[in-house]
């Protein structure tokens, strides 16, 4: 990696503390950062450099994969950290930042490369970008890149406006929009499993696949984020980004080259093929929206209703759950439903993508005699990482009794919980100029176009909101959505309790 100065706007915030500082430390420990770098923490709050370095140390102690076990190493790492108090509306502050930067570039020989990471509220992105330009910070001999967090707008219109502001200062190729799901090991692995195995890709189409299910379930409620969440809801918070990104990874055509732009071109084609809902009636038939009421957690703890959470409107009609049937209208996927669902206060924390294959023809003697289970391929994304394959075999010693078995590759059991965090990978990629796992503007805008139609239909009919008890699997209408097509949501790990007799772990 070439050297760089990293500017962390929002350096005293949660994201910096939980994800960014630990990511820097891991990259440093693994030799990926080298020594030619500086990190400048920026926030309004006054902090001395020593205080800031102590904050960074505390965040690493609490959240990093590597512990600080070598004082000398820690000292050499912490010397790369600087802090400057900055009011983002104060031009003088940006000018001061410029002279600080020039000094750091000299000291750490970073080649004039600058990466601006905005761990800030999106309303501030436009202003900060303009001030970076006015303050002379984007004029440099090296490269300059902008890394920003979601949400990228509230709908297509606001996203376009925001994009326009950013593009006044940065070129598209220099804007790195984070969707942290794209940094997850198993989401990236979808591409490899699909395109590196002879026995998946030939079956990856409407001839052999009955449906694809994407579940992103969380046990948490809205915690301290009630204010943001009540304005956003599950569709915007998870649907427009993480869920559609996973869908694209599953549905895209093999790219002609494994290059960032070629991969993103293929993903965009999937979004262009999504069947847009034309009427509110179509939305009602294909999308279920829910909100949790009070309930109990798996360990019997009572949990309040969403409307009782902090900073949530007591009459809120915001969805904390949604499930949708999505179609990708192209040659490969015509007729195959993609069922997606996400929700807060569900029974388990899990992200899984299940491919359900079509049954073998029923005129085959085995299928006639037995009630065969469909083959499943499951990508376990989060928190367990791995791949799970369910197939039918003869029960050993029996007279032709068929049983389903599972081959379970548990990646997280093998490499432990020490796999690189999504943020580590993404920070490293942005610093190397690899934008493969960042969202391009055309992806963002097409995803909004899809989601806006649903949001519009919901805004017209508040009575569509279905309530589910906290700690349950969401409204019953979400089960009906699949049952109408003769399918069911596959339980976590692709198996029903007690159904799979053997699990072969590889
Ligand atoms: C974020 C959402 O993007 O993703 C949160 O804003 C959600 O509401 C989080 O909790 C889930 O991420 P992960 O990695 O914990 O599954």
Coordinates of C-alpha atoms and ligand atoms in Angstrom, one line a residue:
X1 CA 0.0 0.0 0.0
X2 CA 1.3 3.5 -0.8
X3 CA 1.5 5.9 2.1
X4 CA -1.3 8.2 3.0
X5 CA -2.7 10.6 5.5
X6 CA -6.1 9.4 6.8
X7 CA -8.5 12.1 8.0
X8 CA -11.2 10.8 10.3
X9 CA -14.0 13.3 10.6
X10 CA -16.1 12.3 13.6
X11 CA -13.1 10.9 15.5
X12 CA -14.8 11.0 18.9
X13 CA -17.8 9.1 17.6
X14 CA -19.0 5.5 18.0
X15 CA -17.9 4.3 14.5
X16 CA -14.3 5.5 15.0
X17 CA -14.1 3.9 18.4
X18 CA -15.7 0.6 17.6
X19 CA -14.5 0.0 14.1
X20 CA -12.0 2.4 12.6
X21 CA -9.3 2.6 15.2
X22 CA -9.3 -1.2 15.8
X23 CA -9.1 -1.6 12.0
X24 CA -6.1 0.6 11.7
X25 CA -4.4 -1.4 14.5
X26 CA -5.0 -4.7 12.8
X27 CA -3.8 -3.4 9.5
X28 CA -0.7 -2.1 11.2
X29 CA 0.0 -5.3 13.1
X30 CA -0.3 -7.3 9.9
X31 CA 2.1 -5.0 8.1
X32 CA -0.5 -3.7 5.6
X33 CA -0.2 -0.1 6.6
X34 CA 3.6 0.1 6.6
X35 CA 5.1 3.2 8.4
X36 CA 4.3 5.9 5.8
X37 CA 1.0 7.0 7.2
X38 CA -0.7 9.4 9.6
X39 CA -4.2 9.4 11.0
X40 CA -5.7 12.8 11.9
X41 CA -8.6 12.6 14.2
X42 CA -11.1 15.5 13.7
X43 CA -14.0 16.5 15.8
X44 CA -15.4 19.6 17.4
X45 CA -14.5 18.5 20.9
X46 CA -11.1 19.8 22.2
X47 CA -8.6 17.0 22.9
X48 CA -4.9 17.0 23.3
X49 CA -2.9 14.6 21.1
X50 CA -2.1 12.6 24.3
X51 CA -5.8 12.4 25.2
X52 CA -6.7 11.3 21.7
X53 CA -4.0 8.6 21.6
X54 CA -5.3 7.4 25.0
X55 CA -8.9 7.2 23.4
X56 CA -7.5 5.2 20.5
X57 CA -5.7 2.9 22.9
X58 CA -8.9 2.3 24.9
X59 CA -10.9 1.6 21.8
X60 CA -8.3 -1.0 20.7
X61 CA -8.2 -2.6 24.2
X62 CA -12.0 -3.0 24.0
X63 CA -12.7 -3.8 20.4
X64 CA -9.6 -4.9 18.4
X65 CA -8.8 -8.4 17.3
X66 CA -5.2 -7.9 18.4
X67 CA -4.4 -7.1 22.0
X68 CA -1.8 -4.5 22.8
X69 CA 0.9 -6.9 24.0
X70 CA 4.0 -5.1 22.9
X71 CA 4.5 -1.6 24.3
X72 CA 7.2 -0.7 21.8
X73 CA 5.0 -1.6 18.9
X74 CA 2.1 0.3 20.4
X75 CA 4.3 3.4 20.9
X76 CA 5.5 3.3 17.3
X77 CA 1.8 2.9 16.1
X78 CA 0.4 5.7 18.3
X79 CA 3.0 8.2 17.0
X80 CA 1.1 8.2 13.7
X81 CA -2.0 9.6 15.4
X82 CA -2.7 13.4 15.5
X83 CA -5.8 15.3 16.6
X84 CA -7.2 18.6 15.7
X85 CA -10.4 20.2 17.0
X86 CA -12.4 21.4 14.0
X87 CA -15.7 23.1 13.5
X88 CA -16.7 21.9 10.1
X89 CA -18.2 25.3 9.2
X90 CA -15.1 27.2 10.0
X91 CA -12.9 27.8 7.0
X92 CA -10.0 29.0 9.1
X93 CA -10.0 25.5 10.7
X94 CA -9.6 23.9 7.2
X95 CA -6.7 26.1 6.4
X96 CA -5.1 25.2 9.6
X97 CA -5.7 21.5 8.8
X98 CA -3.9 22.0 5.5
X99 CA -0.7 23.2 7.2
X100 CA -0.9 20.4 9.7
X101 CA -1.2 18.0 6.7
X102 CA 1.7 19.4 4.9
X103 CA 3.9 18.9 8.0
X104 CA 2.6 15.3 8.4
X105 CA 3.3 14.5 4.8
X106 CA 6.8 15.6 5.2
X107 CA 7.3 13.7 8.4
X108 CA 5.8 10.4 7.3
X109 CA 6.6 10.6 3.6
X110 CA 3.1 9.8 2.5
X111 CA 3.5 10.9 -1.1
X112 CA 0.7 13.5 -0.9
X113 CA -2.0 10.8 -0.7
X114 CA -5.1 11.8 1.3
X115 CA -8.1 9.8 2.4
X116 CA -11.0 11.6 3.9
X117 CA -13.2 9.4 6.0
X118 CA -16.5 11.0 7.0
X119 CA -17.8 9.1 10.0
X120 CA -20.5 11.9 10.2
X121 CA -24.1 12.4 9.7
X122 CA -24.8 12.5 6.0
X123 CA -26.3 16.0 6.1
X124 CA -22.8 17.2 6.7
X125 CA -21.1 15.4 3.8
X126 CA -21.8 18.2 1.2
X127 CA -20.5 21.0 3.4
X128 CA -17.4 19.1 4.5
X129 CA -16.5 18.3 0.9
X130 CA -16.8 21.9 -0.2
X131 CA -14.7 23.1 2.7
X132 CA -12.1 20.5 1.9
X133 CA -11.8 22.0 -1.5
X134 CA -11.9 25.6 -0.3
X135 CA -9.3 24.8 2.3
X136 CA -7.0 23.5 -0.5
X137 CA -7.0 20.0 0.9
X138 CA -7.9 18.2 -2.3
X139 CA -5.0 19.9 -4.2
X140 CA -2.3 17.4 -3.8
X141 CA 0.4 15.7 -5.7
X142 CA -0.9 12.3 -4.7
X143 CA -4.4 10.9 -4.9
X144 CA -7.3 12.1 -2.8
X145 CA -10.3 9.9 -1.9
X146 CA -13.5 10.3 0.0
X147 CA -15.0 7.5 2.1
X148 CA -18.5 7.9 3.3
X149 CA -21.0 5.9 5.4
X150 CA -24.6 5.1 4.7
X151 CA -27.3 6.2 4.6
X152 CA -26.7 7.8 1.2
X153 CA -29.9 9.9 1.1
X154 CA -33.4 9.2 2.2
X155 CA -34.8 8.5 -1.2
X156 CA -33.7 8.9 -4.8
X157 CA -34.2 12.7 -4.8
X158 CA -32.2 13.4 -1.7
X159 CA -29.5 10.9 -2.8
X160 CA -29.2 12.7 -6.1
X161 CA -28.8 16.0 -4.3
X162 CA -26.2 14.6 -2.1
X163 CA -24.3 13.1 -5.0
X164 CA -24.4 16.4 -6.8
X165 CA -22.7 18.1 -3.9
X166 CA -20.0 15.5 -3.6
X167 CA -19.4 15.5 -7.3
X168 CA -18.7 19.2 -7.2
X169 CA -15.5 18.2 -5.4
X170 CA -14.7 14.6 -6.0
X171 CA -14.8 12.4 -9.1
X172 CA -16.9 9.3 -9.0
X173 CA -13.8 7.1 -9.1
X174 CA -12.6 8.8 -5.9
X175 CA -15.8 8.3 -3.9
X176 CA -15.9 5.2 -1.8
X177 CA -19.4 4.6 -0.5
X178 CA -19.4 2.0 2.3
X179 CA -21.9 -0.8 2.6
X180 CA -20.2 -2.8 5.3
X181 CA -22.0 -6.0 4.2
X182 CA -19.7 -5.9 1.1
X183 CA -16.7 -6.1 3.4
X184 CA -18.0 -9.3 5.0
X185 CA -16.0 -12.4 4.3
X186 CA -18.9 -14.6 3.3
X187 CA -20.6 -11.9 1.1
X188 CA -17.4 -11.7 -0.9
X189 CA -17.2 -15.5 -0.9
X190 CA -20.5 -15.8 -2.8
X191 CA -18.7 -14.7 -5.9
X192 CA -15.9 -17.3 -5.4
X193 CA -18.2 -20.2 -4.6
X194 CA -20.3 -19.4 -7.6
X195 CA -17.6 -18.8 -10.1
X196 CA -14.9 -21.2 -8.9
X197 CA -16.9 -24.4 -8.7
X198 CA -18.0 -26.5 -11.6
X199 CA -21.0 -27.9 -9.8
X200 CA -22.7 -24.7 -8.9
X201 CA -22.6 -22.4 -11.8
X202 CA -24.2 -24.7 -14.3
X203 CA -27.2 -25.1 -12.0
X204 CA -27.4 -21.4 -11.1
X205 CA -30.5 -20.5 -13.1
X206 CA -34.3 -20.8 -13.3
X207 CA -34.1 -24.4 -14.6
X208 CA -32.7 -25.8 -11.3
X209 CA -33.3 -23.2 -8.6
X210 CA -36.8 -23.0 -7.1
X211 CA -36.2 -19.8 -5.0
X212 CA -33.5 -17.9 -3.1
X213 CA -34.1 -16.6 0.4
X214 CA -32.1 -13.9 2.1
X215 CA -32.6 -13.4 5.8
X216 CA -31.0 -10.7 7.9
X217 CA -32.4 -11.1 11.4
X218 CA -31.4 -9.2 14.5
X219 CA -32.2 -9.7 18.1
X220 CA -31.5 -6.1 19.0
X221 CA -34.2 -3.4 19.0
X222 CA -33.3 0.2 18.1
X223 CA -31.1 0.8 21.2
X224 CA -30.1 4.5 21.3
X225 CA -30.8 5.0 17.6
X226 CA -34.5 5.6 17.9
X227 CA -34.3 9.1 16.5
X228 CA -32.5 8.0 13.3
X229 CA -34.4 4.7 12.9
X230 CA -37.9 6.1 13.3
X231 CA -37.1 8.3 10.3
X232 CA -35.6 5.5 8.4
X233 CA -37.2 2.1 9.1
X234 CA -36.0 -1.4 8.0
X235 CA -36.6 -0.8 4.3
X236 CA -34.2 2.1 4.1
X237 CA -31.8 1.0 6.8
X238 CA -31.3 -2.5 5.5
X239 CA -33.3 -3.1 2.3
X240 CA -31.9 -0.4 0.0
X241 CA -28.4 -1.4 0.8
X242 CA -27.3 -4.7 2.5
X243 CA -30.2 -6.8 1.3
X244 CA -30.1 -5.6 -2.3
X245 CA -26.3 -5.9 -2.3
X246 CA -26.5 -9.6 -1.3
X247 CA -29.2 -10.2 -3.9
X248 CA -26.9 -8.7 -6.6
X249 CA -24.0 -10.9 -5.5
X250 CA -26.3 -14.0 -5.9
X251 CA -27.9 -13.0 -9.2
X252 CA -25.1 -11.3 -11.2
X253 CA -23.6 -12.8 -14.3
X254 CA -19.9 -13.8 -14.2
X255 CA -17.9 -10.6 -14.9
X256 CA -15.6 -10.7 -18.0
X257 CA -12.7 -9.8 -15.7
X258 CA -12.3 -9.7 -12.0
X259 CA -11.9 -6.0 -12.1
X260 CA -13.8 -3.5 -9.9
X261 CA -15.7 -1.8 -12.8
X262 CA -16.6 -5.1 -14.5
X263 CA -17.9 -6.6 -11.3
X264 CA -20.0 -3.5 -10.5
X265 CA -21.2 -3.4 -14.1
X266 CA -22.7 -6.9 -13.6
X267 CA -24.3 -6.0 -10.3
X268 CA -25.9 -2.9 -11.8
X269 CA -27.4 -5.1 -14.6
X270 CA -29.2 -7.1 -11.8
X271 CA -30.7 -3.9 -10.4
X272 CA -31.8 -2.9 -13.9
X273 CA -33.6 -6.2 -14.2
X274 CA -35.5 -5.9 -10.9
X275 CA -39.2 -5.9 -11.5
X276 CA -40.4 -2.6 -10.2
X277 CA -43.7 -2.5 -8.4
X278 CA -46.2 -0.5 -10.6
X279 CA -49.1 -0.1 -8.1
X280 CA -49.7 0.1 -4.4
X281 CA -51.7 -3.1 -4.8
X282 CA -48.6 -4.9 -6.1
X283 CA -46.7 -3.7 -3.2
X284 CA -49.3 -4.9 -0.8
X285 CA -49.3 -8.4 -2.4
X286 CA -45.5 -8.7 -2.4
X287 CA -44.2 -6.8 0.5
X288 CA -45.0 -7.3 4.2
X289 CA -44.2 -4.6 6.7
X290 CA -44.2 -5.2 10.4
X291 CA -43.4 -3.5 13.7
X292 CA -42.6 -5.2 16.9
X293 CA -44.9 -4.9 19.9
X294 CA -43.8 -6.0 23.3
X295 CA -42.7 -9.6 23.8
X296 CA -40.1 -11.8 25.4
X297 CA -36.6 -12.7 24.3
X298 CA -35.4 -16.3 23.9
X299 CA -34.2 -16.3 27.5
X300 CA -37.5 -15.0 28.8
X301 CA -36.6 -11.4 29.3
X302 CA -39.5 -9.0 28.7
X303 CA -39.0 -6.5 25.9
X304 CA -40.8 -3.3 25.2
X305 CA -42.8 -2.4 22.1
X306 CA -41.0 -0.3 19.4
X307 CA -43.4 2.5 20.1
X308 CA -42.1 2.6 23.7
X309 CA -38.5 2.8 22.8
X310 CA -36.5 6.0 23.5
X311 CA -36.9 8.8 20.9
X312 CA -39.5 6.9 19.0
X313 CA -42.9 8.5 18.2
X314 CA -45.5 6.6 20.4
X315 CA -47.7 6.4 17.3
X316 CA -45.0 5.6 14.9
X317 CA -45.9 3.7 11.7
X318 CA -42.2 3.0 11.0
X319 CA -41.5 -0.7 10.0
X320 CA -39.0 -2.6 12.1
X321 CA -39.5 -5.6 9.8
X322 CA -40.1 -6.2 6.1
X323 CA -40.3 -9.2 3.9
X324 CA -40.6 -9.0 0.1
X325 CA -40.9 -11.2 -3.0
X326 CA -38.5 -9.8 -5.6
X327 CA -38.1 -10.8 -9.2
X328 CA -35.1 -10.4 -11.4
X329 CA -36.6 -10.4 -14.9
X330 CA -33.7 -11.6 -17.1
X331 CA -33.0 -14.9 -18.9
X332 CA -31.3 -16.5 -16.0
X333 CA -33.8 -15.7 -13.3
X334 CA -37.2 -15.4 -15.0
X335 CA -39.8 -16.9 -12.7
X336 CA -37.5 -17.5 -9.7
X337 CA -38.7 -15.6 -6.6
X338 CA -36.1 -14.0 -4.4
X339 CA -37.6 -13.7 -0.9
X340 CA -35.9 -11.2 1.3
X341 CA -36.6 -10.4 5.0
X342 CA -35.1 -8.4 7.8
X343 CA -36.2 -7.3 11.2
X344 CA -35.3 -6.1 14.6
X345 CA -36.2 -8.1 17.8
X346 CA -36.3 -11.5 16.0
X347 CA -35.3 -14.6 17.9
X348 CA -31.7 -14.9 16.6
X349 CA -29.0 -12.8 15.1
X350 CA -28.2 -14.3 11.8
X351 CA -27.6 -13.5 8.2
X352 CA -28.1 -16.3 5.7
X353 CA -28.7 -16.8 2.0
X354 CA -30.4 -20.0 1.1
X355 CA -30.6 -21.4 -2.4
X356 CA -33.4 -23.9 -2.7
X357 CA -33.0 -26.2 -5.7
X358 CA -35.9 -27.7 -7.6
X359 CA -36.8 -31.2 -6.8
X360 CA -35.8 -34.0 -9.1
X361 CA -38.5 -35.0 -11.6
X362 CA -41.3 -36.8 -9.9
X363 CA -41.3 -39.7 -12.4
X364 CA -38.0 -40.9 -11.0
X365 CA -38.8 -44.0 -9.0
X366 CA -37.1 -42.6 -5.8
X367 CA -39.0 -39.4 -5.8
X368 CA -42.3 -41.3 -6.3
X369 CA -41.6 -43.5 -3.3
X370 CA -40.3 -40.9 -1.0
X371 CA -41.1 -37.4 0.1
X372 CA -37.7 -36.0 -0.8
X373 CA -36.4 -32.8 0.8
X374 CA -35.1 -30.2 -1.7
X375 CA -31.3 -29.7 -1.9
X376 CA -30.2 -26.5 -0.2
X377 CA -27.0 -24.5 -0.4
X378 CA -26.7 -22.0 2.4
X379 CA -24.3 -19.2 2.8
X380 CA -23.9 -18.4 6.5
X381 CA -22.8 -14.8 6.5
X382 CA -23.1 -13.6 10.1
X383 CA -22.2 -14.2 12.9
X384 CA -21.4 -17.8 12.0
X385 CA -19.5 -17.9 8.7
X386 CA -19.6 -20.9 6.5
X387 CA -21.4 -22.9 3.8
X388 CA -23.9 -25.6 4.4
X389 CA -25.1 -28.1 1.8
X390 CA -28.1 -30.3 2.3
X391 CA -28.6 -33.4 0.2
X392 CA -30.4 -36.8 0.2
X393 CA -28.6 -40.1 0.8
X394 CA -29.5 -43.7 1.6
X395 CA -29.7 -44.3 5.3
X396 CA -26.9 -46.7 6.1
X397 CA -28.0 -50.3 6.7
X398 CA -31.6 -49.5 5.7
X399 CA -33.7 -50.9 2.8
X400 CA -33.6 -47.9 0.6
X401 CA -34.7 -45.4 3.3
X402 CA -33.6 -41.9 2.2
X403 CA -32.5 -39.3 4.7
X404 CA -31.3 -35.7 4.3
X405 CA -27.8 -35.0 5.4
X406 CA -25.9 -31.8 5.8
X407 CA -22.3 -31.0 4.9
X408 CA -21.4 -28.1 7.0
X409 CA -18.2 -26.1 6.4
X410 CA -18.0 -23.9 9.4
X411 CA -15.3 -21.3 8.5
X412 CA -15.6 -19.4 11.7
X413 CA -15.1 -22.6 13.7
X414 CA -11.8 -23.2 11.9
X415 CA -10.3 -19.8 11.7
X416 CA -11.9 -18.7 14.9
X417 CA -13.5 -15.3 15.4
X418 CA -10.3 -13.8 14.3
X419 CA -11.2 -13.2 10.7
X420 CA -10.6 -9.7 9.5
X421 CA -13.5 -7.3 10.3
X422 CA -15.4 -5.8 7.4
X423 CA -14.0 -2.4 8.2
X424 CA -10.4 -3.6 8.1
X425 CA -10.9 -4.9 4.6
X426 CA -12.7 -1.9 3.4
X427 CA -10.3 0.6 4.8
X428 CA -7.4 -1.3 3.3
X429 CA -9.2 -1.5 -0.1
X430 CA -9.9 2.2 -0.1
X431 CA -6.3 3.0 0.7
X432 CA -5.2 0.7 -2.2
X433 CA -7.7 2.2 -4.6
X434 CA -9.7 -1.0 -5.0
X435 CA -13.4 0.1 -5.2
X436 CA -14.9 -3.4 -5.9
X437 CA -16.7 -3.7 -2.6
X438 CA -17.9 -0.1 -2.5
X439 CA -21.2 1.0 -4.1
X440 CA -21.1 3.0 -7.3
X441 CA -23.6 5.8 -7.9
X442 CA -25.6 3.9 -10.4
X443 CA -26.1 1.1 -7.9
X444 CA -27.2 3.5 -5.2
X445 CA -29.6 5.3 -7.5
X446 CA -31.2 2.2 -8.9
X447 CA -31.6 0.7 -5.5
X448 CA -33.5 3.9 -4.4
X449 CA -35.7 3.7 -7.4
X450 CA -36.7 0.2 -6.4
X451 CA -37.2 1.0 -2.7
X452 CA -39.0 4.4 -3.3
X453 CA -41.9 2.6 -4.9
X454 CA -42.5 0.5 -1.9
X455 CA -42.0 3.5 0.5
X456 CA -44.5 5.5 -1.5
X457 CA -47.2 2.8 -1.4
X458 CA -46.7 2.5 2.4
X459 CA -47.0 6.2 2.9
X460 CA -50.4 6.0 1.3
X461 CA -51.7 3.1 3.4
X462 CA -50.6 3.2 7.1
X463 CA -53.0 0.4 7.9
X464 CA -50.8 -2.1 6.1
X465 CA -48.5 -2.3 9.1
X466 CA -48.6 -5.7 10.9
X467 CA -47.5 -6.1 14.5
X468 CA -45.4 -9.0 15.7
X469 CA -44.3 -9.8 19.3
X470 CA -40.7 -8.9 20.0
X471 CA -38.8 -12.2 20.0
X472 CA -40.9 -13.8 17.3
X473 CA -40.2 -14.4 13.6
X474 CA -42.2 -11.4 12.4
X475 CA -45.8 -11.1 11.1
X476 CA -47.6 -14.3 10.0
X477 CA -48.2 -12.6 6.6
X478 CA -44.5 -13.1 5.9
X479 CA -45.0 -16.9 6.1
X480 CA -48.1 -16.6 3.9
X481 CA -46.0 -14.7 1.3
X482 CA -44.1 -18.0 0.6
X483 CA -46.8 -20.4 1.4
X484 CA -48.9 -18.9 -1.5
X485 CA -46.1 -20.1 -3.8
X486 CA -45.8 -23.5 -2.1
X487 CA -42.6 -22.6 -0.2
X488 CA -41.5 -21.9 3.4
X489 CA -38.8 -19.8 5.0
X490 CA -36.0 -22.3 5.8
X491 CA -35.2 -22.2 9.4
X492 CA -31.7 -21.0 10.4
X493 CA -29.0 -23.3 9.2
X494 CA -31.3 -24.7 6.6
X495 CA -32.7 -27.4 8.8
X496 CA -35.6 -28.0 11.0
X497 CA -34.8 -29.2 14.4
X498 CA -34.2 -32.9 14.5
X499 CA -34.7 -33.2 10.7
X500 CA -31.2 -33.7 9.5
X501 CA -29.7 -36.9 10.9
X502 CA -26.1 -36.3 10.2
X503 CA -24.0 -33.3 9.9
X504 CA -20.7 -33.9 8.2
X505 CA -18.4 -31.2 9.2
X506 CA -15.6 -30.5 6.8
Ligands
LIG1 C1 -26.5 -1.2 9.9 C2 -27.8 -0.8 10.3 O1 -26.2 -0.8 8.6 O2 -26.3 -2.7 9.9 C3 -28.2 -1.4 11.7 O3 -27.9 0.6 10.2 C4 -27.9 -2.9 11.7 O4 -29.5 -1.1 12.0 C5 -26.5 -3.2 11.2 O5 -28.0 -3.2 13.1 C6 -26.4 -4.7 11.1 O6 -25.0 -5.0 10.8 P1 -24.4 -6.4 11.2 O7 -23.0 -6.4 10.6 O8 -24.3 -6.4 12.7 O9 -25.3 -7.5 10.7

